[in-house]
N, CA, C and O of each residue as an XYZ file, in Angstrom:
272
protein
N     -40.078     -9.020    -36.496
C     -38.946     -9.997    -36.004
C     -38.211     -8.437    -34.837
O     -37.920     -7.270    -35.102
N     -38.178     -9.162    -33.730
C     -37.423     -7.933    -32.836
C     -35.956     -8.430    -32.784
O     -35.519     -9.569    -32.945
N     -35.382     -7.390    -32.542
C     -33.723     -7.558    -32.320
C     -33.566     -7.563    -30.713
O     -34.236     -6.824    -29.991
N     -32.733     -8.357    -30.298
C     -32.005     -9.013    -29.117
C     -31.408     -7.681    -28.583
O     -30.479     -7.218    -29.245
N     -31.828     -6.973    -27.431
C     -31.183     -5.750    -27.049
C     -30.377     -6.251    -26.045
O     -30.812     -7.173    -25.356
N     -29.234     -5.782    -25.840
C     -28.601     -6.058    -24.490
C     -28.415     -4.654    -23.704
O     -28.595     -3.575    -24.269
N     -27.975     -4.794    -22.122
C     -27.738     -3.663    -21.354
C     -26.396     -3.305    -21.497
O     -25.396     -3.982    -21.738
N     -26.558     -2.164    -21.310
C     -25.160     -1.152    -21.654
C     -24.271     -1.786    -20.453
O     -24.937     -2.185    -19.498
N     -22.886     -1.933    -20.363
C     -22.252     -2.160    -19.670
C     -21.348     -1.189    -19.068
O     -20.957     -0.466    -19.984
N     -20.836     -0.834    -17.971
C     -19.835      0.261    -17.470
C     -18.410     -0.130    -17.973
O     -17.959     -1.272    -17.886
N     -17.797      0.858    -18.469
C     -16.208      0.522    -18.952
C     -15.391     -0.039    -17.918
O     -15.592      0.371    -16.775
N     -14.691     -0.723    -18.071
C     -13.525     -1.281    -16.832
C     -13.126     -0.291    -16.328
O     -13.230      0.684    -17.071
N     -12.481      0.007    -14.866
C     -11.831      1.238    -14.574
C     -10.307      0.418    -14.520
O      -9.925     -0.574    -13.900
N      -9.623      1.383    -15.527
C      -8.305      1.452    -15.819
C      -7.199      2.050    -14.507
O      -7.132      3.255    -14.262
N      -6.584      1.273    -13.932
C      -5.584      1.972    -12.937
C      -6.854      2.061    -11.565
O      -8.025      1.753    -11.343
N      -5.633      2.726    -10.883
C      -6.168      2.829     -9.670
C      -6.653      4.317     -9.001
O      -6.192      5.304     -9.574
N      -7.425      4.527     -7.994
C      -7.966      6.015     -7.495
C      -6.401      6.691     -7.156
O      -5.344      6.080     -7.315
N      -6.502      7.768     -6.769
C      -5.647      8.788     -6.342
C      -5.379      8.265     -4.844
O      -4.244      8.261     -4.368
N      -6.457      7.845     -4.174
C      -6.085      8.228     -2.640
C      -5.516      6.644     -2.741
O      -4.385      6.546     -2.265
N      -6.026      5.492     -3.220
C      -4.981      4.125     -3.298
C      -3.324      4.485     -3.517
O      -2.445      3.999     -2.805
N      -3.046      5.538     -4.765
C      -1.806      5.777     -4.854
C      -1.330      6.760     -3.685
O      -0.227      6.448     -3.237
N      -1.793      7.632     -3.227
C      -1.461      8.257     -2.032
C      -1.222      7.427     -1.054
O      -0.069      7.458     -0.623
N      -1.963      6.682     -0.558
C      -1.460      5.607      0.324
C      -0.436      5.113      0.328
O       0.428      5.224      1.198
N      -0.386      4.328     -0.918
C       1.036      3.552     -1.126
C       2.430      4.297     -1.167
O       3.557      3.831     -1.000
N       1.983      5.726     -1.469
C       3.472      6.707     -1.365
C       3.663      6.528     -0.150
O       4.716      6.104      0.327
N       2.439      6.899      0.617
C       2.506      7.163      2.192
C       2.921      6.329      2.664
O       3.696      6.664      3.560
N       2.787      4.947      2.497
C       3.474      3.886      3.170
C       4.928      3.518      2.872
O       5.694      3.106      3.743
N       5.288      3.706      1.485
C       6.729      3.871      1.348
C       7.648      4.573      1.752
O       8.844      4.285      1.733
N       6.975      5.895      2.286
C       7.786      6.956      2.944
C       7.904      6.654      4.339
O       9.021      6.681      4.856
N       6.994      6.398      4.939
C       6.845      5.932      6.162
C       7.906      4.661      6.429
O       8.704      4.852      7.348
N       7.980      3.592      5.834
C       9.110      2.663      5.850
C      10.388      3.055      5.725
O      11.311      2.724      6.468
N      10.472      4.077      4.367
C      11.889      4.641      4.373
C      12.334      5.672      5.617
O      13.503      5.882      5.941
N      11.247      6.223      6.197
C      11.823      6.791      7.507
C      12.119      6.036      8.664
O      12.963      6.483      9.441
N      11.497      4.844      8.930
C      11.785      3.914      9.754
C      13.046      3.196      9.362
O      13.648      2.626     10.271
N      13.593      3.130      8.000
C      14.708      2.448      8.013
C      15.918      3.442      8.280
O      16.966      3.031      8.777
N      15.722      4.777      7.924
C      16.720      5.730      8.247
C      17.232      6.025      9.346
O      18.421      6.101      9.653
N      15.803      6.287     10.283
C      15.724      6.483     11.825
C      16.294      5.551     12.818
O      17.042      5.866     13.744
N      15.798      4.203     12.486
C      15.863      3.199     13.367
C      16.359      1.729     12.698
O      15.866      0.627     12.934
N      17.503      2.049     11.779
C      17.918      0.803     10.998
C      18.308     -0.715     11.543
O      18.413     -1.734     10.861
N      18.518     -0.544     13.173
C      18.924     -1.923     13.565
C      17.544     -2.595     14.000
O      17.321     -3.805     14.016
N      16.556     -1.451     14.392
C      15.253     -2.230     15.097
C      14.564     -2.655     13.226
O      14.046     -3.742     12.970
N      14.705     -1.757     12.393
C      14.132     -2.533     11.207
C      14.638     -3.534     10.469
O      14.040     -4.073      9.538
N      15.891     -3.847     10.908
C      16.418     -5.148     10.629
C      15.831     -6.417     11.316
O      15.602     -7.472     10.725
N      15.628     -6.193     12.561
C      15.199     -7.128     13.430
C      13.802     -7.517     13.402
O      13.390     -8.594     13.834
N      12.822     -6.276     12.688
C      11.471     -6.665     12.355
C      11.551     -7.348     11.050
O      10.679     -8.176     10.787
N      12.453     -7.112     10.232
C      12.309     -8.027      8.912
C      12.782     -9.152      9.110
O      12.195    -10.083      8.559
N      13.808     -9.413      9.825
C      14.346    -10.817     10.048
C      13.180    -11.729     10.684
O      12.909    -12.886     10.362
N      12.564    -10.946     11.647
C      11.283    -11.557     12.829
C      10.079    -11.853     11.447
O       9.435    -12.902     11.449
N       9.901    -10.860     10.377
C       8.729    -11.043      9.884
C       9.164    -12.345      8.911
O       8.298    -13.179      8.648
N      10.326    -12.473      8.461
C      10.969    -13.244      7.107
C      10.877    -14.706      7.828
O      10.593    -15.637      7.074
N      11.125    -15.063      9.452
C      10.865    -16.110     10.352
C       9.413    -16.595     10.480
O       9.034    -17.753     10.650
N       8.749    -15.586     10.376
C       7.177    -16.006     10.656
C       6.922    -16.672      9.088
O       6.663    -17.873      9.010
N       6.991    -15.991      8.084
C       6.820    -16.598      6.873
C       7.374    -18.051      6.700
O       6.568    -18.860      6.242
N       8.698    -18.527      7.013
C       9.352    -19.496      7.165
C       8.644    -20.504      7.818
O       8.360    -21.579      7.289
N       8.337    -20.163      9.017
C       7.356    -20.792      9.594
C       5.736    -21.377      9.344
O       5.240    -22.464      9.640
N       5.183    -20.242      8.712
C       3.994    -20.635      8.072
C       4.088    -21.622      6.757
O       3.397    -22.621      6.562
N       4.952    -21.174      6.043
C       5.726    -22.491      4.932
C       5.645    -23.606      5.533
O       4.772    -24.408      5.200
N       6.608    -23.909      6.620
C       6.760    -25.247      7.179
C       5.606    -25.735      7.655
O       5.483    -26.958      7.593
N       4.793    -25.157      8.080
C       3.505    -25.595      8.778
C       2.409    -26.226      7.630
O       1.555    -27.095      7.805
N       2.776    -25.406      6.295
C       1.651    -25.898      5.188
C       2.424    -27.028      4.487
O       1.787    -27.944      3.967
N       3.557    -27.009      4.455
C       4.031    -28.183      4.142
C       3.793    -29.492      5.107
O       3.249    -30.482      4.617
N       4.017    -29.490      5.857
C       4.006    -30.296      7.002
C       2.356    -30.881      7.151
O       2.116    -32.025      7.538
N       1.357    -29.952      6.800
C       0.129    -30.406      6.616
C      -0.048    -30.915      5.416
O      -1.000    -31.684      5.282
N       0.748    -30.641      4.332
C       0.361    -31.354      2.862
C       0.812    -32.506      3.176
O       0.084    -33.491      3.054
N       2.449    -32.643      3.768
C       2.656    -34.020      3.771
C       1.943    -35.061      4.471
O       2.019    -36.198      4.007
N       1.156    -34.827      5.674
C       0.256    -35.687      6.356
C      -0.859    -36.202      5.893
O      -1.386    -37.205      6.374
N      -1.406    -35.398      4.691
C      -2.358    -35.482      4.011
C      -2.125    -36.582      2.957
O      -3.080    -37.340      2.785
N      -1.021    -36.795      2.225
C      -0.827    -37.753      1.686
C      -0.250    -39.124      2.579
O      -0.031    -40.189      2.001
């Protein structure tokens, strides 16, 4: 009788790499600097971004309503 052999699997990677953490910190730092140096423009961009998200959500809702 032969035993069934299984292939060894690679261990699951827990956590992210140093590069992705560095890029995340860099992105947060750049947003902080943007808000400190140009608060009015940052607020306008934020309002504009939420307006775009609202338009997308309304478009998806209208599409789903038209399907039914």
